[in-house]
Amino acid sequence: MAGHSQFKNIMHRKGAQDKKRAKLFTKIIREIITASKINTDPNFNPKLRKAIDSAKEVNMPKDKIENAIKRGSSSGAGDNYEDMRYEGYGPGGIAIIVEALTDNRNRTASEVRAAFTKSGGQMGETGSVSYMFDRIGLIVYPISKASNDDMLEAAVEAGADDCISDDENHEIITSVENFYSVKEAVKAKFGEPENAEIIWRPQTLNKVEGENAEKLLKLIDTLEDNDDVQNVYGNYEFNSEFMAKIN
């Protein structure tokens, strides 16, 4: 994975999930249900707005989105999900953050811990690795949308912290607080972004090769296969040869 591009890390994660459409729908529906308990109007509920945007990105039918909102607003039995975050070290000492939505924290913690252990890693306490990451907003446009200067100017005017462009993408970086206002501002100028979400961005990346790379990829796949797990982040970088092999 290219070390300079957080988007490429995200797309690897999303690509793995997209192969399992039903599981991806389940994850997003949980996000909508949980967010709807706060407020059912996405105009006044950024968390719900983000979940609905995620649903639209994967072409979830409108009736499924509406039903999920109704389930959240009615506080139905079995729909009480909690936001959980797990942290630990994977193969090669790679720092891993796992975000989950669960209706049984004991079950989820046990399954996440087992995944770490089987990979030769170890789950730690909350805060044990998150200090090596920054919580940011990331908005991505393909390079064809605008020149580097035009995208940077629009991002800065909208209140973004930075805009990094490479041969493929413009990556707009924002604070969590400014994420939604920046997103709406650049969306009005350039249209829907290719990707927009609040993420954990590693401060530095560590190269993983050989057996450790194989074990780490298996750990990530195992975690993402878990219905309770929403997102997996790590401070790793696979080399181009390994990426070519798995793609």
PDB file of C-alpha atoms in Angstrom:
ATOM      1  CA  MET A   1       0.000   0.000   0.000  1.00  0.00           C
ATOM      2  CA  ALA A   2       1.243   3.453  -0.846  1.00  0.00           C
ATOM      3  CA  GLY A   3       2.407   5.024   2.359  1.00  0.00           C
ATOM      4  CA  HIS A   4       1.337   8.537   1.418  1.00  0.00           C
ATOM      5  CA  SER A   5      -2.276   7.642   0.697  1.00  0.00           C
ATOM      6  CA  GLN A   6      -4.692   6.916   3.531  1.00  0.00           C
ATOM      7  CA  PHE A   7      -7.415   6.551   0.888  1.00  0.00           C
ATOM      8  CA  LYS A   8      -5.706   3.495  -0.562  1.00  0.00           C
ATOM      9  CA  ASN A   9      -5.803   1.869   2.886  1.00  0.00           C
ATOM     10  CA  ILE A  10      -9.501   2.654   3.132  1.00  0.00           C
ATOM     11  CA  MET A  11     -10.269   1.328  -0.319  1.00  0.00           C
ATOM     12  CA  HIS A  12      -8.509  -1.937   0.491  1.00  0.00           C
ATOM     13  CA  ARG A  13     -10.758  -2.264   3.528  1.00  0.00           C
ATOM     14  CA  LYS A  14     -13.899  -1.339   1.624  1.00  0.00           C
ATOM     15  CA  GLY A  15     -12.953  -3.588  -1.269  1.00  0.00           C
ATOM     16  CA  ALA A  16     -12.838  -6.565   1.061  1.00  0.00           C
ATOM     17  CA  GLN A  17     -16.239  -5.659   2.463  1.00  0.00           C
ATOM     18  CA  ASP A  18     -17.838  -5.080  -0.932  1.00  0.00           C
ATOM     19  CA  LYS A  19     -17.280  -8.740  -1.774  1.00  0.00           C
ATOM     20  CA  LYS A  20     -19.729  -9.565   1.018  1.00  0.00           C
ATOM     21  CA  ARG A  21     -22.671  -7.317   0.205  1.00  0.00           C
ATOM     22  CA  ALA A  22     -25.062  -8.738   2.791  1.00  0.00           C
ATOM     23  CA  LYS A  23     -22.531  -8.249   5.584  1.00  0.00           C
ATOM     24  CA  LEU A  24     -21.850  -4.693   4.451  1.00  0.00           C
ATOM     25  CA  PHE A  25     -25.580  -3.907   4.464  1.00  0.00           C
ATOM     26  CA  THR A  26     -25.835  -5.333   7.982  1.00  0.00           C
ATOM     27  CA  LYS A  27     -23.046  -3.072   9.214  1.00  0.00           C
ATOM     28  CA  ILE A  28     -24.552   0.066   7.676  1.00  0.00           C
ATOM     29  CA  ILE A  29     -28.065  -0.754   8.904  1.00  0.00           C
ATOM     30  CA  ARG A  30     -26.680  -0.969  12.440  1.00  0.00           C
ATOM     31  CA  GLU A  31     -25.118   2.468  12.001  1.00  0.00           C
ATOM     32  CA  ILE A  32     -28.456   3.896  10.847  1.00  0.00           C
ATOM     33  CA  ILE A  33     -30.402   2.284  13.703  1.00  0.00           C
ATOM     34  CA  THR A  34     -27.956   3.534  16.315  1.00  0.00           C
ATOM     35  CA  ALA A  35     -27.818   7.045  14.878  1.00  0.00           C
ATOM     36  CA  SER A  36     -31.617   7.242  14.572  1.00  0.00           C
ATOM     37  CA  LYS A  37     -31.991   6.861  18.326  1.00  0.00           C
ATOM     38  CA  ILE A  38     -30.465  10.345  18.676  1.00  0.00           C
ATOM     39  CA  ASN A  39     -32.557  12.131  16.028  1.00  0.00           C
ATOM     40  CA  THR A  40     -34.302  10.845  12.885  1.00  0.00           C
ATOM     41  CA  ASP A  41     -33.662  14.031  10.899  1.00  0.00           C
ATOM     42  CA  PRO A  42     -30.281  13.751   9.108  1.00  0.00           C
ATOM     43  CA  ASN A  43     -30.181  17.548   8.749  1.00  0.00           C
ATOM     44  CA  PHE A  44     -29.728  17.782  12.522  1.00  0.00           C
ATOM     45  CA  ASN A  45     -27.908  14.488  13.068  1.00  0.00           C
ATOM     46  CA  PRO A  46     -24.469  14.294  11.391  1.00  0.00           C
ATOM     47  CA  LYS A  47     -23.997  10.683  12.476  1.00  0.00           C
ATOM     48  CA  LEU A  48     -27.230   9.646  10.749  1.00  0.00           C
ATOM     49  CA  ARG A  49     -26.351  11.711   7.674  1.00  0.00           C
ATOM     50  CA  LYS A  50     -23.022   9.898   7.402  1.00  0.00           C
ATOM     51  CA  ALA A  51     -24.714   6.479   7.764  1.00  0.00           C
ATOM     52  CA  ILE A  52     -27.280   7.316   5.079  1.00  0.00           C
ATOM     53  CA  ASP A  53     -24.513   8.521   2.767  1.00  0.00           C
ATOM     54  CA  SER A  54     -22.696   5.213   3.311  1.00  0.00           C
ATOM     55  CA  ALA A  55     -25.898   3.347   2.451  1.00  0.00           C
ATOM     56  CA  LYS A  56     -26.338   5.300  -0.763  1.00  0.00           C
ATOM     57  CA  GLU A  57     -22.716   4.699  -1.759  1.00  0.00           C
ATOM     58  CA  VAL A  58     -23.381   0.942  -1.854  1.00  0.00           C
ATOM     59  CA  ASN A  59     -26.798   1.360  -3.505  1.00  0.00           C
ATOM     60  CA  MET A  60     -28.822   0.214  -0.521  1.00  0.00           C
ATOM     61  CA  PRO A  61     -32.556   0.309  -1.400  1.00  0.00           C
ATOM     62  CA  LYS A  62     -34.449   3.317  -0.046  1.00  0.00           C
ATOM     63  CA  ASP A  63     -36.939   1.123   1.818  1.00  0.00           C
ATOM     64  CA  LYS A  64     -34.125  -0.570   3.756  1.00  0.00           C
ATOM     65  CA  ILE A  65     -32.786   2.821   4.829  1.00  0.00           C
ATOM     66  CA  GLU A  66     -36.267   3.999   5.898  1.00  0.00           C
ATOM     67  CA  ASN A  67     -36.954   0.761   7.789  1.00  0.00           C
ATOM     68  CA  ALA A  68     -33.646   1.073   9.651  1.00  0.00           C
ATOM     69  CA  ILE A  69     -34.534   4.636  10.699  1.00  0.00           C
ATOM     70  CA  LYS A  70     -37.931   3.439  11.944  1.00  0.00           C
ATOM     71  CA  ARG A  71     -36.291   0.625  13.922  1.00  0.00           C
ATOM     72  CA  GLY A  72     -33.968   3.127  15.562  1.00  0.00           C
ATOM     73  CA  SER A  73     -36.680   5.642  16.383  1.00  0.00           C
ATOM     74  CA  SER A  74     -38.951   2.974  17.887  1.00  0.00           C
ATOM     75  CA  SER A  75     -36.154   1.584  20.121  1.00  0.00           C
ATOM     76  CA  GLY A  76     -37.254  -1.925  19.286  1.00  0.00           C
ATOM     77  CA  ALA A  77     -36.041  -4.949  21.198  1.00  0.00           C
ATOM     78  CA  GLY A  78     -32.729  -6.281  19.961  1.00  0.00           C
ATOM     79  CA  ASP A  79     -31.769  -2.984  18.364  1.00  0.00           C
ATOM     80  CA  ASN A  80     -29.785  -1.536  21.244  1.00  0.00           C
ATOM     81  CA  TYR A  81     -26.270  -1.352  19.846  1.00  0.00           C
ATOM     82  CA  GLU A  82     -23.284   0.144  21.633  1.00  0.00           C
ATOM     83  CA  ASP A  83     -20.291   1.849  20.049  1.00  0.00           C
ATOM     84  CA  MET A  84     -17.141   0.016  21.115  1.00  0.00           C
ATOM     85  CA  ARG A  85     -13.467   0.526  20.291  1.00  0.00           C
ATOM     86  CA  TYR A  86     -10.802  -2.129  20.677  1.00  0.00           C
ATOM     87  CA  GLU A  87      -7.065  -1.602  20.343  1.00  0.00           C
ATOM     88  CA  GLY A  88      -4.094  -3.882  20.127  1.00  0.00           C
ATOM     89  CA  TYR A  89      -1.037  -5.068  18.251  1.00  0.00           C
ATOM     90  CA  GLY A  90      -1.087  -7.387  15.273  1.00  0.00           C
ATOM     91  CA  PRO A  91       1.713  -9.361  13.585  1.00  0.00           C
ATOM     92  CA  GLY A  92       4.976  -7.449  13.352  1.00  0.00           C
ATOM     93  CA  GLY A  93       3.914  -5.086  16.139  1.00  0.00           C
ATOM     94  CA  ILE A  94       1.401  -3.280  13.914  1.00  0.00           C
ATOM     95  CA  ALA A  95      -1.016  -1.046  15.860  1.00  0.00           C
ATOM     96  CA  ILE A  96      -4.658  -1.865  15.169  1.00  0.00           C
ATOM     97  CA  ILE A  97      -7.872   0.007  16.037  1.00  0.00           C
ATOM     98  CA  VAL A  98     -11.201  -1.822  15.699  1.00  0.00           C
ATOM     99  CA  GLU A  99     -14.519   0.036  15.796  1.00  0.00           C
ATOM    100  CA  ALA A 100     -17.639  -2.015  16.483  1.00  0.00           C
ATOM    101  CA  LEU A 101     -21.387  -1.732  17.028  1.00  0.00           C
ATOM    102  CA  THR A 102     -22.617  -4.529  19.232  1.00  0.00           C
ATOM    103  CA  ASP A 103     -25.646  -5.679  21.208  1.00  0.00           C
ATOM    104  CA  ASN A 104     -23.411  -7.963  23.292  1.00  0.00           C
ATOM    105  CA  ARG A 105     -20.115  -6.410  24.314  1.00  0.00           C
ATOM    106  CA  ASN A 106     -18.840  -9.602  25.969  1.00  0.00           C
ATOM    107  CA  ARG A 107     -19.326 -11.624  22.795  1.00  0.00           C
ATOM    108  CA  THR A 108     -17.689  -9.021  20.585  1.00  0.00           C
ATOM    109  CA  ALA A 109     -14.729  -8.464  22.903  1.00  0.00           C
ATOM    110  CA  SER A 110     -14.154 -12.212  23.078  1.00  0.00           C
ATOM    111  CA  GLU A 111     -14.263 -12.617  19.296  1.00  0.00           C
ATOM    112  CA  VAL A 112     -11.974  -9.650  18.644  1.00  0.00           C
ATOM    113  CA  ARG A 113      -9.503 -10.866  21.277  1.00  0.00           C
ATOM    114  CA  ALA A 114      -9.505 -14.344  19.721  1.00  0.00           C
ATOM    115  CA  ALA A 115      -8.743 -12.874  16.284  1.00  0.00           C
ATOM    116  CA  PHE A 116      -5.742 -10.979  17.680  1.00  0.00           C
ATOM    117  CA  THR A 117      -4.466 -14.032  19.549  1.00  0.00           C
ATOM    118  CA  LYS A 118      -4.758 -16.401  16.580  1.00  0.00           C
ATOM    119  CA  SER A 119      -2.717 -14.006  14.449  1.00  0.00           C
ATOM    120  CA  GLY A 120       0.069 -13.862  16.997  1.00  0.00           C
ATOM    121  CA  GLY A 121      -1.010 -10.409  18.168  1.00  0.00           C
ATOM    122  CA  GLN A 122      -2.472  -9.150  21.402  1.00  0.00           C
ATOM    123  CA  MET A 123      -5.454  -6.971  22.263  1.00  0.00           C
ATOM    124  CA  GLY A 124      -4.646  -4.140  24.664  1.00  0.00           C
ATOM    125  CA  GLU A 125      -6.520  -1.590  26.729  1.00  0.00           C
ATOM    126  CA  THR A 126      -8.405   1.353  25.223  1.00  0.00           C
ATOM    127  CA  GLY A 127      -5.810   4.013  24.493  1.00  0.00           C
ATOM    128  CA  SER A 128      -2.938   1.561  24.151  1.00  0.00           C
ATOM    129  CA  VAL A 129      -2.377   2.397  20.450  1.00  0.00           C
ATOM    130  CA  SER A 130      -4.796   5.222  19.557  1.00  0.00           C
ATOM    131  CA  TYR A 131      -2.202   7.799  20.582  1.00  0.00           C
ATOM    132  CA  MET A 132      -0.340   6.778  17.410  1.00  0.00           C
ATOM    133  CA  PHE A 133      -3.302   7.875  15.263  1.00  0.00           C
ATOM    134  CA  ASP A 134      -5.087  11.152  14.549  1.00  0.00           C
ATOM    135  CA  ARG A 135      -8.886  11.361  14.390  1.00  0.00           C
ATOM    136  CA  ILE A 136      -9.651  13.300  11.210  1.00  0.00           C
ATOM    137  CA  GLY A 137     -12.176  13.842   8.457  1.00  0.00           C
ATOM    138  CA  LEU A 138     -11.149  12.646   4.986  1.00  0.00           C
ATOM    139  CA  ILE A 139     -12.857  13.723   1.754  1.00  0.00           C
ATOM    140  CA  VAL A 140     -11.580  12.240  -1.506  1.00  0.00           C
ATOM    141  CA  TYR A 141     -12.054  13.314  -5.124  1.00  0.00           C
ATOM    142  CA  PRO A 142     -10.486  11.776  -8.233  1.00  0.00           C
ATOM    143  CA  ILE A 143      -7.685  13.882  -9.673  1.00  0.00           C
ATOM    144  CA  SER A 144      -9.793  14.578 -12.787  1.00  0.00           C
ATOM    145  CA  LYS A 145     -12.292  16.679 -10.797  1.00  0.00           C
ATOM    146  CA  ALA A 146     -10.084  19.766 -10.526  1.00  0.00           C
ATOM    147  CA  SER A 147      -6.543  21.041 -10.698  1.00  0.00           C
ATOM    148  CA  ASN A 148      -4.428  20.734  -7.570  1.00  0.00           C
ATOM    149  CA  ASP A 149      -4.534  24.492  -7.007  1.00  0.00           C
ATOM    150  CA  ASP A 150      -8.304  24.766  -7.464  1.00  0.00           C
ATOM    151  CA  MET A 151      -9.012  21.888  -5.096  1.00  0.00           C
ATOM    152  CA  LEU A 152      -6.609  23.228  -2.480  1.00  0.00           C
ATOM    153  CA  GLU A 153      -8.115  26.710  -2.690  1.00  0.00           C
ATOM    154  CA  ALA A 154     -11.673  25.383  -2.353  1.00  0.00           C
ATOM    155  CA  ALA A 155     -10.724  23.135   0.565  1.00  0.00           C
ATOM    156  CA  VAL A 156      -8.977  25.888   2.493  1.00  0.00           C
ATOM    157  CA  GLU A 157     -11.837  28.335   1.873  1.00  0.00           C
ATOM    158  CA  ALA A 158     -14.261  25.718   3.199  1.00  0.00           C
ATOM    159  CA  GLY A 159     -12.271  25.373   6.440  1.00  0.00           C
ATOM    160  CA  ALA A 160     -10.211  22.258   5.713  1.00  0.00           C
ATOM    161  CA  ASP A 161      -6.816  21.747   7.327  1.00  0.00           C
ATOM    162  CA  ASP A 162      -5.069  20.565   4.164  1.00  0.00           C
ATOM    163  CA  CYS A 163      -5.481  19.070   0.712  1.00  0.00           C
ATOM    164  CA  ILE A 164      -2.970  16.507  -0.534  1.00  0.00           C
ATOM    165  CA  SER A 165      -2.969  15.550  -4.217  1.00  0.00           C
ATOM    166  CA  ASP A 166      -1.161  12.715  -5.986  1.00  0.00           C
ATOM    167  CA  ASP A 167      -1.484  11.129  -9.416  1.00  0.00           C
ATOM    168  CA  GLU A 168      -4.870   9.590  -8.586  1.00  0.00           C
ATOM    169  CA  ASN A 169      -6.719  11.556  -5.905  1.00  0.00           C
ATOM    170  CA  HIS A 170      -7.240  14.792  -4.035  1.00  0.00           C
ATOM    171  CA  GLU A 171      -7.412  14.045  -0.294  1.00  0.00           C
ATOM    172  CA  ILE A 172      -8.993  16.832   1.760  1.00  0.00           C
ATOM    173  CA  ILE A 173      -8.119  16.651   5.463  1.00  0.00           C
ATOM    174  CA  THR A 174     -10.409  18.254   8.051  1.00  0.00           C
ATOM    175  CA  SER A 175     -10.924  18.323  11.785  1.00  0.00           C
ATOM    176  CA  VAL A 176     -13.782  16.169  13.048  1.00  0.00           C
ATOM    177  CA  GLU A 177     -15.681  19.331  14.011  1.00  0.00           C
ATOM    178  CA  ASN A 178     -15.447  20.846  10.508  1.00  0.00           C
ATOM    179  CA  PHE A 179     -15.926  17.633   8.528  1.00  0.00           C
ATOM    180  CA  TYR A 180     -19.585  18.043   7.575  1.00  0.00           C
ATOM    181  CA  SER A 181     -19.422  21.765   6.788  1.00  0.00           C
ATOM    182  CA  VAL A 182     -16.333  21.259   4.614  1.00  0.00           C
ATOM    183  CA  LYS A 183     -17.925  18.295   2.879  1.00  0.00           C
ATOM    184  CA  GLU A 184     -21.053  20.279   1.995  1.00  0.00           C
ATOM    185  CA  ALA A 185     -19.008  23.238   0.764  1.00  0.00           C
ATOM    186  CA  VAL A 186     -16.778  21.245  -1.586  1.00  0.00           C
ATOM    187  CA  LYS A 187     -19.716  19.069  -2.651  1.00  0.00           C
ATOM    188  CA  ALA A 188     -21.546  22.208  -3.813  1.00  0.00           C
ATOM    189  CA  LYS A 189     -18.563  23.040  -6.033  1.00  0.00           C
ATOM    190  CA  PHE A 190     -17.326  19.641  -7.226  1.00  0.00           C
ATOM    191  CA  GLY A 191     -20.255  17.268  -6.701  1.00  0.00           C
ATOM    192  CA  GLU A 192     -20.342  14.080  -4.631  1.00  0.00           C
ATOM    193  CA  PRO A 193     -16.909  13.014  -3.350  1.00  0.00           C
ATOM    194  CA  GLU A 194     -15.604   9.546  -4.111  1.00  0.00           C
ATOM    195  CA  ASN A 195     -15.230   8.909  -0.402  1.00  0.00           C
ATOM    196  CA  ALA A 196     -15.966  10.911   2.749  1.00  0.00           C
ATOM    197  CA  GLU A 197     -15.662   9.688   6.318  1.00  0.00           C
ATOM    198  CA  ILE A 198     -14.173  10.270   9.735  1.00  0.00           C
ATOM    199  CA  ILE A 199     -11.205   7.978  10.231  1.00  0.00           C
ATOM    200  CA  TRP A 200      -8.232   7.112  12.418  1.00  0.00           C
ATOM    201  CA  ARG A 201      -5.157   8.150  10.425  1.00  0.00           C
ATOM    202  CA  PRO A 202      -1.843   6.618  11.503  1.00  0.00           C
ATOM    203  CA  GLN A 203       0.849   9.189  12.255  1.00  0.00           C
ATOM    204  CA  THR A 204       3.487   6.929  10.718  1.00  0.00           C
ATOM    205  CA  LEU A 205       3.378   3.712   8.674  1.00  0.00           C
ATOM    206  CA  ASN A 206       5.400   0.555   9.271  1.00  0.00           C
ATOM    207  CA  LYS A 207       6.302  -1.787   6.435  1.00  0.00           C
ATOM    208  CA  VAL A 208       5.079  -5.363   6.790  1.00  0.00           C
ATOM    209  CA  GLU A 209       6.550  -8.133   4.675  1.00  0.00           C
ATOM    210  CA  GLY A 210       6.657 -11.905   4.311  1.00  0.00           C
ATOM    211  CA  GLU A 211       4.905 -14.070   6.874  1.00  0.00           C
ATOM    212  CA  ASN A 212       3.874 -11.096   8.995  1.00  0.00           C
ATOM    213  CA  ALA A 213       2.124  -9.534   5.991  1.00  0.00           C
ATOM    214  CA  GLU A 214       0.197 -12.763   5.377  1.00  0.00           C
ATOM    215  CA  LYS A 215      -0.817 -12.998   9.043  1.00  0.00           C
ATOM    216  CA  LEU A 216      -1.807  -9.338   9.206  1.00  0.00           C
ATOM    217  CA  LEU A 217      -3.999  -9.580   6.119  1.00  0.00           C
ATOM    218  CA  LYS A 218      -5.697 -12.655   7.590  1.00  0.00           C
ATOM    219  CA  LEU A 219      -6.297 -10.774  10.863  1.00  0.00           C
ATOM    220  CA  ILE A 220      -7.866  -7.834   9.021  1.00  0.00           C
ATOM    221  CA  ASP A 221     -10.088 -10.151   6.969  1.00  0.00           C
ATOM    222  CA  THR A 222     -11.181 -12.038  10.094  1.00  0.00           C
ATOM    223  CA  LEU A 223     -12.082  -8.822  11.888  1.00  0.00           C
ATOM    224  CA  GLU A 224     -13.972  -7.416   8.901  1.00  0.00           C
ATOM    225  CA  ASP A 225     -15.915 -10.677   8.536  1.00  0.00           C
ATOM    226  CA  ASN A 226     -17.336 -10.115  12.025  1.00  0.00           C
ATOM    227  CA  ASP A 227     -20.830  -8.589  11.779  1.00  0.00           C
ATOM    228  CA  ASP A 228     -20.166  -6.441  14.859  1.00  0.00           C
ATOM    229  CA  VAL A 229     -17.026  -4.829  13.431  1.00  0.00           C
ATOM    230  CA  GLN A 230     -17.583  -1.596  11.509  1.00  0.00           C
ATOM    231  CA  ASN A 231     -14.040  -0.412  10.732  1.00  0.00           C
ATOM    232  CA  VAL A 232     -10.455  -1.622  11.073  1.00  0.00           C
ATOM    233  CA  TYR A 233      -7.464   0.745  10.979  1.00  0.00           C
ATOM    234  CA  GLY A 234      -3.743   0.019  11.215  1.00  0.00           C
ATOM    235  CA  ASN A 235      -0.390   1.754  10.868  1.00  0.00           C
ATOM    236  CA  TYR A 236       0.856  -0.705   8.248  1.00  0.00           C
ATOM    237  CA  GLU A 237       2.163  -0.481   4.715  1.00  0.00           C
ATOM    238  CA  PHE A 238       2.304  -3.467   2.355  1.00  0.00           C
ATOM    239  CA  ASN A 239       4.926  -3.377  -0.385  1.00  0.00           C
ATOM    240  CA  SER A 240       3.882  -3.297  -4.037  1.00  0.00           C
ATOM    241  CA  GLU A 241       4.848  -6.938  -4.641  1.00  0.00           C
ATOM    242  CA  PHE A 242       2.550  -8.142  -1.882  1.00  0.00           C
ATOM    243  CA  MET A 243      -0.295  -5.916  -3.084  1.00  0.00           C
ATOM    244  CA  ALA A 244       0.072  -7.298  -6.596  1.00  0.00           C
ATOM    245  CA  LYS A 245      -0.062 -10.824  -5.192  1.00  0.00           C
ATOM    246  CA  ILE A 246      -3.297 -10.340  -3.227  1.00  0.00           C
ATOM    247  CA  ASN A 247      -5.022  -8.341  -5.962  1.00  0.00           C
TER     248      ASN A 247
END
